[in-house]
PDB file of C-alpha atoms and ligand atoms in Angstrom:
ATOM      1  CA  MET A 108      22.311  10.910 -36.876  1.00  0.00           C
ATOM      2  CA  ARG A 109      24.610  12.521 -34.191  1.00  0.00           C
ATOM      3  CA  VAL A 110      23.527  12.607 -30.485  1.00  0.00           C
ATOM      4  CA  ALA A 111      23.211  15.897 -30.607  1.00  0.00           C
ATOM      5  CA  GLU A 112      20.435  15.530 -33.673  1.00  0.00           C
ATOM      6  CA  ALA A 113      18.701  13.078 -31.367  1.00  0.00           C
ATOM      7  CA  LEU A 114      18.321  15.457 -29.053  1.00  0.00           C
ATOM      8  CA  VAL A 115      16.527  17.640 -31.035  1.00  0.00           C
ATOM      9  CA  LEU A 116      14.420  15.031 -32.358  1.00  0.00           C
ATOM     10  CA  ALA A 117      13.542  14.384 -28.685  1.00  0.00           C
ATOM     11  CA  ARG A 118      12.992  18.093 -28.090  1.00  0.00           C
ATOM     12  CA  GLU A 119      10.425  17.730 -31.274  1.00  0.00           C
ATOM     13  CA  LEU A 120       8.498  15.204 -30.314  1.00  0.00           C
ATOM     14  CA  GLY A 121       8.348  16.633 -26.681  1.00  0.00           C
ATOM     15  CA  VAL A 122      10.391  13.887 -24.792  1.00  0.00           C
ATOM     16  CA  ALA A 123      12.302  15.277 -21.593  1.00  0.00           C
ATOM     17  CA  ARG A 124      15.824  15.609 -22.226  1.00  0.00           C
ATOM     18  CA  LEU A 125      16.747  13.419 -19.200  1.00  0.00           C
ATOM     19  CA  ASP A 126      14.622  10.709 -20.861  1.00  0.00           C
ATOM     20  CA  ALA A 127      16.097  11.564 -24.255  1.00  0.00           C
ATOM     21  CA  GLN A 128      19.748  10.723 -22.720  1.00  0.00           C
ATOM     22  CA  LEU A 129      18.721   7.627 -21.003  1.00  0.00           C
ATOM     23  CA  LEU A 130      17.070   6.234 -23.665  1.00  0.00           C
ATOM     24  CA  LEU A 131      20.251   7.062 -25.872  1.00  0.00           C
ATOM     25  CA  GLY A 132      22.329   5.886 -23.074  1.00  0.00           C
ATOM     26  CA  HIS A 133      20.610   2.672 -23.109  1.00  0.00           C
ATOM     27  CA  HIS A 134      20.914   1.663 -27.002  1.00  0.00           C
ATOM     28  CA  LEU A 135      24.536   3.069 -27.482  1.00  0.00           C
ATOM     29  CA  GLN A 136      25.141   1.256 -23.631  1.00  0.00           C
ATOM     30  CA  ARG A 137      26.877   4.381 -22.733  1.00  0.00           C
ATOM     31  CA  PRO A 138      26.685   6.239 -19.349  1.00  0.00           C
ATOM     32  CA  ARG A 139      24.915   9.842 -19.953  1.00  0.00           C
ATOM     33  CA  SER A 140      28.248  11.209 -18.841  1.00  0.00           C
ATOM     34  CA  TRP A 141      29.671   9.852 -22.193  1.00  0.00           C
ATOM     35  CA  LEU A 142      26.842  10.993 -24.131  1.00  0.00           C
ATOM     36  CA  ILE A 143      27.301  14.894 -22.628  1.00  0.00           C
ATOM     37  CA  ALA A 144      30.997  14.330 -23.951  1.00  0.00           C
ATOM     38  CA  HIS A 145      30.118  12.637 -27.285  1.00  0.00           C
ATOM     39  CA  ASP A 146      27.446  14.984 -28.634  1.00  0.00           C
ATOM     40  CA  ASP A 147      28.858  14.590 -32.025  1.00  0.00           C
ATOM     41  CA  ALA A 148      29.116  10.591 -31.932  1.00  0.00           C
ATOM     42  CA  THR A 149      27.248   9.440 -34.745  1.00  0.00           C
ATOM     43  CA  LEU A 150      24.382   6.555 -34.186  1.00  0.00           C
ATOM     44  CA  ASP A 151      24.655   3.671 -36.994  1.00  0.00           C
ATOM     45  CA  ALA A 152      21.706   2.707 -38.492  1.00  0.00           C
ATOM     46  CA  ASP A 153      20.100   0.123 -36.103  1.00  0.00           C
ATOM     47  CA  ALA A 154      20.585   2.770 -33.157  1.00  0.00           C
ATOM     48  CA  VAL A 155      18.921   5.530 -35.130  1.00  0.00           C
ATOM     49  CA  ALA A 156      15.911   3.246 -35.706  1.00  0.00           C
ATOM     50  CA  ALA A 157      15.672   1.818 -32.175  1.00  0.00           C
ATOM     51  CA  VAL A 158      16.042   5.286 -30.633  1.00  0.00           C
ATOM     52  CA  GLU A 159      13.758   6.884 -32.950  1.00  0.00           C
ATOM     53  CA  ALA A 160      10.941   4.429 -32.040  1.00  0.00           C
ATOM     54  CA  ASP A 161      11.353   4.584 -28.411  1.00  0.00           C
ATOM     55  CA  LEU A 162      11.589   8.185 -28.292  1.00  0.00           C
ATOM     56  CA  ARG A 163       8.104   8.004 -30.423  1.00  0.00           C
ATOM     57  CA  ARG A 164       6.843   5.498 -27.712  1.00  0.00           C
ATOM     58  CA  ARG A 165       7.947   7.890 -24.742  1.00  0.00           C
ATOM     59  CA  ALA A 166       6.204  10.564 -26.436  1.00  0.00           C
ATOM     60  CA  ALA A 167       3.327   8.513 -26.229  1.00  0.00           C
ATOM     61  CA  GLY A 168       3.228   8.376 -22.534  1.00  0.00           C
ATOM     62  CA  VAL A 169       5.296   4.663 -22.410  1.00  0.00           C
ATOM     63  CA  PRO A 170       7.025   4.899 -19.040  1.00  0.00           C
ATOM     64  CA  LEU A 171      10.602   5.127 -19.614  1.00  0.00           C
ATOM     65  CA  ALA A 172      11.311   2.166 -17.102  1.00  0.00           C
ATOM     66  CA  TYR A 173       9.560   0.040 -19.803  1.00  0.00           C
ATOM     67  CA  LEU A 174      11.800   1.366 -22.631  1.00  0.00           C
ATOM     68  CA  VAL A 175      15.245   0.653 -20.989  1.00  0.00           C
ATOM     69  CA  GLY A 176      13.590  -2.625 -19.216  1.00  0.00           C
ATOM     70  CA  GLU A 177      14.834  -1.118 -15.966  1.00  0.00           C
ATOM     71  CA  ARG A 178      14.089   1.082 -12.539  1.00  0.00           C
ATOM     72  CA  GLU A 179      16.264   1.851  -9.410  1.00  0.00           C
ATOM     73  CA  PHE A 180      14.382   1.630  -6.294  1.00  0.00           C
ATOM     74  CA  HIS A 181      15.818   1.958  -3.008  1.00  0.00           C
ATOM     75  CA  GLY A 182      19.129   1.306  -4.048  1.00  0.00           C
ATOM     76  CA  LEU A 183      18.508  -1.884  -6.058  1.00  0.00           C
ATOM     77  CA  ALA A 184      18.360  -2.221 -10.285  1.00  0.00           C
ATOM     78  CA  LEU A 185      15.331  -3.987 -10.909  1.00  0.00           C
ATOM     79  CA  ARG A 186      14.135  -5.310 -14.038  1.00  0.00           C
ATOM     80  CA  VAL A 187      10.535  -4.016 -14.849  1.00  0.00           C
ATOM     81  CA  THR A 188       8.451  -4.705 -17.665  1.00  0.00           C
ATOM     82  CA  PRO A 189       4.677  -3.927 -18.619  1.00  0.00           C
ATOM     83  CA  ALA A 190       3.488  -6.872 -16.438  1.00  0.00           C
ATOM     84  CA  VAL A 191       3.914  -4.667 -13.144  1.00  0.00           C
ATOM     85  CA  LEU A 192       3.780  -1.476 -11.926  1.00  0.00           C
ATOM     86  CA  VAL A 193       6.994   0.656 -12.475  1.00  0.00           C
ATOM     87  CA  PRO A 194       8.042   1.081  -8.876  1.00  0.00           C
ATOM     88  CA  ARG A 195       7.457   4.715  -7.521  1.00  0.00           C
ATOM     89  CA  PRO A 196      10.160   6.694  -5.273  1.00  0.00           C
ATOM     90  CA  GLU A 197       6.908   7.550  -2.993  1.00  0.00           C
ATOM     91  CA  THR A 198       6.845   3.748  -2.006  1.00  0.00           C
ATOM     92  CA  GLU A 199      10.629   3.992  -0.560  1.00  0.00           C
ATOM     93  CA  LEU A 200       8.785   5.405   2.557  1.00  0.00           C
ATOM     94  CA  LEU A 201       6.746   1.875   2.954  1.00  0.00           C
ATOM     95  CA  VAL A 202      10.118   0.306   2.982  1.00  0.00           C
ATOM     96  CA  ASP A 203      11.893   2.768   5.581  1.00  0.00           C
ATOM     97  CA  TRP A 204       8.742   2.116   7.644  1.00  0.00           C
ATOM     98  CA  ALA A 205       9.057  -1.629   7.395  1.00  0.00           C
ATOM     99  CA  LEU A 206      12.864  -1.338   8.160  1.00  0.00           C
ATOM    100  CA  GLN A 207      12.108   0.640  11.058  1.00  0.00           C
ATOM    101  CA  ARG A 208       9.408  -2.061  12.475  1.00  0.00           C
ATOM    102  CA  LEU A 209      12.002  -4.539  11.859  1.00  0.00           C
ATOM    103  CA  ASP A 210      14.706  -3.048  13.865  1.00  0.00           C
ATOM    104  CA  ALA A 211      12.075  -2.592  16.769  1.00  0.00           C
ATOM    105  CA  LEU A 212      11.265  -6.095  16.962  1.00  0.00           C
ATOM    106  CA  ALA A 213      13.652  -8.628  19.508  1.00  0.00           C
ATOM    107  CA  PRO A 214      17.016  -8.745  18.349  1.00  0.00           C
ATOM    108  CA  GLY A 215      18.105 -11.937  17.295  1.00  0.00           C
ATOM    109  CA  LEU A 216      14.490 -12.798  16.039  1.00  0.00           C
ATOM    110  CA  ALA A 217      14.453 -14.009  11.996  1.00  0.00           C
ATOM    111  CA  ALA A 218      11.394 -11.876  12.103  1.00  0.00           C
ATOM    112  CA  THR A 219       9.196 -13.019   8.940  1.00  0.00           C
ATOM    113  CA  VAL A 220       8.002 -10.315   6.446  1.00  0.00           C
ATOM    114  CA  VAL A 221       5.152 -10.392   3.896  1.00  0.00           C
ATOM    115  CA  ASP A 222       4.830  -8.384   0.642  1.00  0.00           C
ATOM    116  CA  LEU A 223       1.325  -8.565  -0.329  1.00  0.00           C
ATOM    117  CA  GLY A 224       1.057  -8.220  -4.217  1.00  0.00           C
ATOM    118  CA  THR A 225       4.338  -7.575  -4.764  1.00  0.00           C
ATOM    119  CA  GLY A 226       4.908  -6.633  -8.525  1.00  0.00           C
ATOM    120  CA  SER A 227       8.433  -6.139  -9.548  1.00  0.00           C
ATOM    121  CA  GLY A 228       9.402  -7.434  -5.872  1.00  0.00           C
ATOM    122  CA  ALA A 229      10.472  -4.048  -5.350  1.00  0.00           C
ATOM    123  CA  VAL A 230       9.061  -3.985  -1.595  1.00  0.00           C
ATOM    124  CA  ALA A 231      10.166  -7.622  -0.940  1.00  0.00           C
ATOM    125  CA  LEU A 232      13.586  -7.273  -2.346  1.00  0.00           C
ATOM    126  CA  ALA A 233      14.525  -4.013  -0.660  1.00  0.00           C
ATOM    127  CA  VAL A 234      13.769  -5.075   2.656  1.00  0.00           C
ATOM    128  CA  LYS A 235      15.578  -8.627   2.455  1.00  0.00           C
ATOM    129  CA  GLN A 236      18.348  -6.232   0.944  1.00  0.00           C
ATOM    130  CA  ALA A 237      18.531  -4.030   4.114  1.00  0.00           C
ATOM    131  CA  ARG A 238      17.995  -6.937   6.430  1.00  0.00           C
ATOM    132  CA  PRO A 239      19.139 -10.006   5.248  1.00  0.00           C
ATOM    133  CA  ALA A 240      18.072 -11.991   8.481  1.00  0.00           C
ATOM    134  CA  ALA A 241      14.575 -11.167   7.844  1.00  0.00           C
ATOM    135  CA  ARG A 242      12.455 -13.870   6.152  1.00  0.00           C
ATOM    136  CA  VAL A 243      10.535 -12.345   3.485  1.00  0.00           C
ATOM    137  CA  THR A 244       7.690 -13.980   1.421  1.00  0.00           C
ATOM    138  CA  ALA A 245       6.132 -12.182  -1.590  1.00  0.00           C
ATOM    139  CA  THR A 246       3.102 -12.930  -3.036  1.00  0.00           C
ATOM    140  CA  ASP A 247       1.170 -11.803  -6.187  1.00  0.00           C
ATOM    141  CA  ALA A 248      -1.852 -13.095  -8.047  1.00  0.00           C
ATOM    142  CA  GLN A 249      -0.459 -12.338 -11.414  1.00  0.00           C
ATOM    143  CA  PRO A 250       1.977 -15.050 -12.912  1.00  0.00           C
ATOM    144  CA  ALA A 251       3.761 -13.071 -15.261  1.00  0.00           C
ATOM    145  CA  ALA A 252       4.434 -10.509 -11.857  1.00  0.00           C
ATOM    146  CA  LEU A 253       5.578 -13.436  -9.663  1.00  0.00           C
ATOM    147  CA  GLU A 254       7.864 -14.660 -12.849  1.00  0.00           C
ATOM    148  CA  LEU A 255       9.707 -11.251 -12.823  1.00  0.00           C
ATOM    149  CA  ALA A 256       9.719 -10.898  -9.462  1.00  0.00           C
ATOM    150  CA  ARG A 257      11.420 -14.094  -9.210  1.00  0.00           C
ATOM    151  CA  ASP A 258      13.799 -13.470 -11.904  1.00  0.00           C
ATOM    152  CA  ASN A 259      14.763  -9.897 -10.266  1.00  0.00           C
ATOM    153  CA  ALA A 260      15.769 -11.853  -6.620  1.00  0.00           C
ATOM    154  CA  HIS A 261      17.881 -14.272  -8.817  1.00  0.00           C
ATOM    155  CA  ARG A 262      19.701 -11.418 -10.366  1.00  0.00           C
ATOM    156  CA  LEU A 263      20.341  -9.487  -6.998  1.00  0.00           C
ATOM    157  CA  GLY A 264      20.871 -13.239  -5.001  1.00  0.00           C
ATOM    158  CA  LEU A 265      18.461 -12.567  -2.637  1.00  0.00           C
ATOM    159  CA  ALA A 266      16.693 -15.376  -1.603  1.00  0.00           C
ATOM    160  CA  LEU A 267      12.762 -14.603  -1.038  1.00  0.00           C
ATOM    161  CA  GLU A 268       9.999 -17.185  -0.866  1.00  0.00           C
ATOM    162  CA  PHE A 269       7.101 -16.393  -3.882  1.00  0.00           C
ATOM    163  CA  VAL A 270       3.576 -17.498  -3.049  1.00  0.00           C
ATOM    164  CA  ALA A 271       0.841 -17.195  -6.379  1.00  0.00           C
ATOM    165  CA  GLY A 272      -1.983 -16.240  -4.913  1.00  0.00           C
ATOM    166  CA  ASP A 273      -4.648 -13.182  -3.972  1.00  0.00           C
ATOM    167  CA  TRP A 274      -3.452 -10.878  -1.124  1.00  0.00           C
ATOM    168  CA  TRP A 275      -3.877 -13.148   2.200  1.00  0.00           C
ATOM    169  CA  GLN A 276      -5.741 -16.096   0.474  1.00  0.00           C
ATOM    170  CA  PRO A 277      -2.764 -18.336  -0.299  1.00  0.00           C
ATOM    171  CA  LEU A 278      -1.610 -17.969   3.037  1.00  0.00           C
ATOM    172  CA  THR A 279      -4.094 -19.792   4.835  1.00  0.00           C
ATOM    173  CA  GLY A 280      -2.721 -21.023   8.235  1.00  0.00           C
ATOM    174  CA  ARG A 281       0.300 -18.650   8.364  1.00  0.00           C
ATOM    175  CA  ARG A 282       1.305 -15.689  10.538  1.00  0.00           C
ATOM    176  CA  PHE A 283       3.767 -13.102   9.944  1.00  0.00           C
ATOM    177  CA  ASP A 284       5.809 -10.610  12.511  1.00  0.00           C
ATOM    178  CA  LEU A 285       5.478  -7.588   9.578  1.00  0.00           C
ATOM    179  CA  ALA A 286       3.233  -7.056   6.410  1.00  0.00           C
ATOM    180  CA  VAL A 287       3.478  -4.838   3.777  1.00  0.00           C
ATOM    181  CA  SER A 288       1.360  -4.115   0.485  1.00  0.00           C
ATOM    182  CA  ASN A 289       1.731  -1.012  -1.923  1.00  0.00           C
ATOM    183  CA  PRO A 290      -2.212  -2.541  -3.790  1.00  0.00           C
ATOM    184  CA  PRO A 291      -4.265  -1.002  -5.891  1.00  0.00           C
ATOM    185  CA  TYR A 292      -5.857   2.009  -4.588  1.00  0.00           C
ATOM    186  CA  VAL A 293      -6.704   4.264  -7.321  1.00  0.00           C
ATOM    187  CA  ALA A 294     -10.665   4.896  -7.919  1.00  0.00           C
ATOM    188  CA  GLY A 295     -12.150   3.631 -11.217  1.00  0.00           C
ATOM    189  CA  ASP A 296     -12.945   6.633 -12.446  1.00  0.00           C
ATOM    190  CA  ASP A 297     -10.173   8.816 -11.346  1.00  0.00           C
ATOM    191  CA  PRO A 298      -9.360  10.331 -14.728  1.00  0.00           C
ATOM    192  CA  HIS A 299      -5.330  10.083 -13.638  1.00  0.00           C
ATOM    193  CA  LEU A 300      -5.507   6.520 -14.758  1.00  0.00           C
ATOM    194  CA  GLN A 301      -5.460   7.745 -18.472  1.00  0.00           C
ATOM    195  CA  ALA A 302      -2.160   9.214 -17.804  1.00  0.00           C
ATOM    196  CA  LEU A 303      -1.381   5.591 -16.657  1.00  0.00           C
ATOM    197  CA  ALA A 304      -2.492   3.585 -19.422  1.00  0.00           C
ATOM    198  CA  HIS A 305       0.795   1.721 -20.007  1.00  0.00           C
ATOM    199  CA  GLU A 306       0.717   0.259 -16.906  1.00  0.00           C
ATOM    200  CA  PRO A 307      -1.279  -2.777 -15.879  1.00  0.00           C
ATOM    201  CA  ARG A 308      -4.782  -1.531 -14.670  1.00  0.00           C
ATOM    202  CA  SER A 309      -5.130  -4.363 -12.228  1.00  0.00           C
ATOM    203  CA  ALA A 310      -2.334  -3.197  -9.976  1.00  0.00           C
ATOM    204  CA  LEU A 311      -3.517   0.596 -10.380  1.00  0.00           C
ATOM    205  CA  THR A 312      -7.180   0.239  -9.347  1.00  0.00           C
ATOM    206  CA  PRO A 313      -9.559  -2.288  -7.933  1.00  0.00           C
ATOM    207  CA  GLU A 314     -11.920  -0.118  -9.285  1.00  0.00           C
ATOM    208  CA  GLY A 315     -14.675   1.127  -7.543  1.00  0.00           C
ATOM    209  CA  ASP A 316     -13.801   3.816  -4.885  1.00  0.00           C
ATOM    210  CA  GLY A 317     -10.279   2.376  -4.855  1.00  0.00           C
ATOM    211  CA  LEU A 318     -10.455   1.202  -1.243  1.00  0.00           C
ATOM    212  CA  ALA A 319     -11.571  -2.657  -2.075  1.00  0.00           C
ATOM    213  CA  ALA A 320      -7.978  -4.249  -2.276  1.00  0.00           C
ATOM    214  CA  LEU A 321      -7.109  -1.973   1.368  1.00  0.00           C
ATOM    215  CA  ARG A 322     -10.332  -3.222   2.800  1.00  0.00           C
ATOM    216  CA  ARG A 323      -8.936  -6.672   1.870  1.00  0.00           C
ATOM    217  CA  LEU A 324      -6.372  -6.572   3.238  1.00  0.00           C
ATOM    218  CA  ILE A 325      -7.442  -5.343   6.389  1.00  0.00           C
ATOM    219  CA  ALA A 326     -10.254  -7.308   6.911  1.00  0.00           C
ATOM    220  CA  SER A 327      -8.176 -10.604   6.860  1.00  0.00           C
ATOM    221  CA  ALA A 328      -5.226  -9.360   8.538  1.00  0.00           C
ATOM    222  CA  PRO A 329      -5.761 -10.543  12.443  1.00  0.00           C
ATOM    223  CA  GLN A 330      -5.652 -14.513  10.563  1.00  0.00           C
ATOM    224  CA  HIS A 331      -1.833 -13.321   9.542  1.00  0.00           C
ATOM    225  CA  LEU A 332      -0.233 -11.433  12.010  1.00  0.00           C
ATOM    226  CA  ASN A 333       1.505 -12.209  15.179  1.00  0.00           C
ATOM    227  CA  PRO A 334       0.414 -10.183  18.450  1.00  0.00           C
ATOM    228  CA  GLY A 335       2.353  -6.831  18.265  1.00  0.00           C
ATOM    229  CA  ALA A 336       2.783  -6.942  14.227  1.00  0.00           C
ATOM    230  CA  TRP A 337       2.124  -4.230  11.820  1.00  0.00           C
ATOM    231  CA  LEU A 338       0.536  -4.044   8.786  1.00  0.00           C
ATOM    232  CA  LEU A 339       1.979  -1.023   6.314  1.00  0.00           C
ATOM    233  CA  LEU A 340      -0.014   0.007   3.398  1.00  0.00           C
ATOM    234  CA  GLU A 341       0.516   2.511   0.809  1.00  0.00           C
ATOM    235  CA  HIS A 342      -2.603   4.420  -0.422  1.00  0.00           C
ATOM    236  CA  GLY A 343      -4.202   7.322  -2.133  1.00  0.00           C
ATOM    237  CA  HIS A 344      -3.723  11.242  -1.242  1.00  0.00           C
ATOM    238  CA  ASP A 345      -6.977  11.105   0.116  1.00  0.00           C
ATOM    239  CA  GLN A 346      -7.318   7.758   1.743  1.00  0.00           C
ATOM    240  CA  ALA A 347      -5.595   8.062   5.005  1.00  0.00           C
ATOM    241  CA  ASP A 348      -8.747   8.747   6.790  1.00  0.00           C
ATOM    242  CA  ALA A 349     -10.744   5.992   5.517  1.00  0.00           C
ATOM    243  CA  VAL A 350      -7.211   3.343   6.123  1.00  0.00           C
ATOM    244  CA  ARG A 351      -7.278   4.561   9.574  1.00  0.00           C
ATOM    245  CA  ARG A 352     -10.961   4.101  10.108  1.00  0.00           C
ATOM    246  CA  LEU A 353     -10.818   0.509   8.793  1.00  0.00           C
ATOM    247  CA  PHE A 354      -7.888  -0.643  11.028  1.00  0.00           C
ATOM    248  CA  ILE A 355      -9.433   1.166  14.201  1.00  0.00           C
ATOM    249  CA  GLU A 356     -12.711  -0.575  13.253  1.00  0.00           C
ATOM    250  CA  ARG A 357     -11.132  -4.169  12.820  1.00  0.00           C
ATOM    251  CA  GLY A 358      -9.368  -3.766  16.385  1.00  0.00           C
ATOM    252  CA  PHE A 359      -5.976  -2.639  15.229  1.00  0.00           C
ATOM    253  CA  GLN A 360      -4.096  -0.271  17.693  1.00  0.00           C
ATOM    254  CA  PRO A 361      -2.504   2.319  16.955  1.00  0.00           C
ATOM    255  CA  ALA A 362      -3.333   3.591  13.302  1.00  0.00           C
ATOM    256  CA  LEU A 363      -0.433   6.134  12.141  1.00  0.00           C
ATOM    257  CA  THR A 364      -0.468   7.921   8.816  1.00  0.00           C
ATOM    258  CA  ARG A 365       3.120   8.934   7.287  1.00  0.00           C
ATOM    259  CA  ARG A 366       3.494  11.657   4.902  1.00  0.00           C
ATOM    260  CA  ASP A 367       6.172  11.122   1.596  1.00  0.00           C
ATOM    261  CA  LEU A 368       8.306  14.043   0.410  1.00  0.00           C
ATOM    262  CA  ALA A 369       5.527  15.782  -1.319  1.00  0.00           C
ATOM    263  CA  GLY A 370       3.664  16.031   2.005  1.00  0.00           C
ATOM    264  CA  ILE A 371       1.366  13.787   1.273  1.00  0.00           C
ATOM    265  CA  GLU A 372      -0.542  11.019   3.524  1.00  0.00           C
ATOM    266  CA  ARG A 373       0.854   8.188   1.674  1.00  0.00           C
ATOM    267  CA  CYS A 374       1.435   5.552   3.995  1.00  0.00           C
ATOM    268  CA  THR A 375      -1.037   3.844   6.743  1.00  0.00           C
ATOM    269  CA  GLY A 376       0.223   1.145   9.347  1.00  0.00           C
ATOM    270  CA  ALA A 377      -1.301  -0.225  12.174  1.00  0.00           C
ATOM    271  CA  ARG A 378      -0.596  -2.796  14.975  1.00  0.00           C
ATOM    272  CA  TRP A 379      -2.461  -5.754  15.758  1.00  0.00           C
ATOM    273  CA  PRO A 380      -2.471  -6.203  19.394  1.00  0.00           C
ATOM    274  CA  GLY A 381      -4.729  -9.281  19.853  1.00  0.00           C
ATOM    275  CA  GLU A 382      -4.113 -12.827  20.645  1.00  0.00           C
ATOM    276  CA  PRO A 383      -3.868 -15.150  17.737  1.00  0.00           C
ATOM    277  CA  LEU A 384      -7.145 -15.781  16.359  1.00  0.00           C
TER     278      LEU A 384
HETATM  279  N1  LIG X 654       0.878   5.724  -6.678  1.00  0.00           N
HETATM  280  C1  LIG X 654       0.625   5.445  -8.037  1.00  0.00           C
HETATM  281  C2  LIG X 654       0.018   7.012  -8.948  1.00  0.00           C
HETATM  282  O1  LIG X 654      -0.857   6.968  -8.551  1.00  0.00           O
HETATM  283  C3  LIG X 654      -0.396   4.616  -7.773  1.00  0.00           C
HETATM  284  C4  LIG X 654       0.238   3.048  -7.232  1.00  0.00           C
HETATM  285  C5  LIG X 654      -1.262   2.340  -7.044  1.00  0.00           C
HETATM  286  O2  LIG X 654      -1.988   1.958  -7.313  1.00  0.00           O
HETATM  287  N2  LIG X 654      -0.316   1.198  -6.013  1.00  0.00           N
HETATM  288  O3  LIG X 654       0.700   7.022  -9.889  1.00  0.00           O
END
C-alpha cells in the first residue's frame, strides 16, 4: 500500500484527511510535510496493518490523541492516554487567565497555585512552563491520571507537586494564592456524551445536572484560598449564571465570566475577599 492509497482508504472510512495524515506520520515516523511530498512511498506490511487498524479506530470515534499518544496544549507536547480527558483548546483560556492573575500578584512572590483534577497535567504544566517561579500543585483522584501527569512533568522537565485525592479533600490545612480547575461538568443525560464515549466518563460528567463538582470546588474553596486569591473554573456553555451565583452565595466578590474563541461563556472566576477562615 502507498501513502496515496492509505489516504483513499481513510476517505472511504470517513476519516478526515488531516487525521489520516497525522496517523500515517505517526506510524511512519515522518512529518506531514514528508507525506505530502511522498504520496507514492510504499508502506511495509507492519505499517499497513497498524495504519489500517488505527484508521478503523478513528472511524469508530477514538480520539486521534489516544491513537498517536500525544496532544499539543498551550505549546506543550503532552502524552495522553485513555485514562485522561484529551486536553481541549478552549481550556487554554483557563491557563491564560491564570497567568494574568499570577502577574497581578505581588512581584517576587513565589505564588502557590493548585490545579484540581489535573488529568494529563495540562493546565498545571502550562502554568509552570509559563511562570517557572510559581509553586504549582496538581491533584487527581484517579491514580492512572496522576501517574500520567507525573510522567508528563518528568518529560517536560517541570517540577510540580502531585497530590492524590478528590478536589480539595487531600489539601486539608493548605491555602493557595490561585486555584484552577477544569472539572467534569457535562450533565449525566446530555446526548453529547455519546460522542465522547472513548474518554473517561468520570472526567466528563459528575452525573446529575453537571454542577456537582463545580459546587464542591466552590463550597470548600474559602478554606483553601489566601485572602484576595482567585478560583478559576471551566464549565459548560449554559452554566455561567449558575457558577457565578454559587460564587456570590459563598461570599466571593466579584465573579466574572470569560468567553472562549467560539464566543461561548466557558470560564468563570471569582475572588475570595475574606480573612482566612
Ligand atoms: N469540554 C468538554 C466537552 O464538552 C468537556 C470537558 C469537561 O467536562 N471538563 O467536550
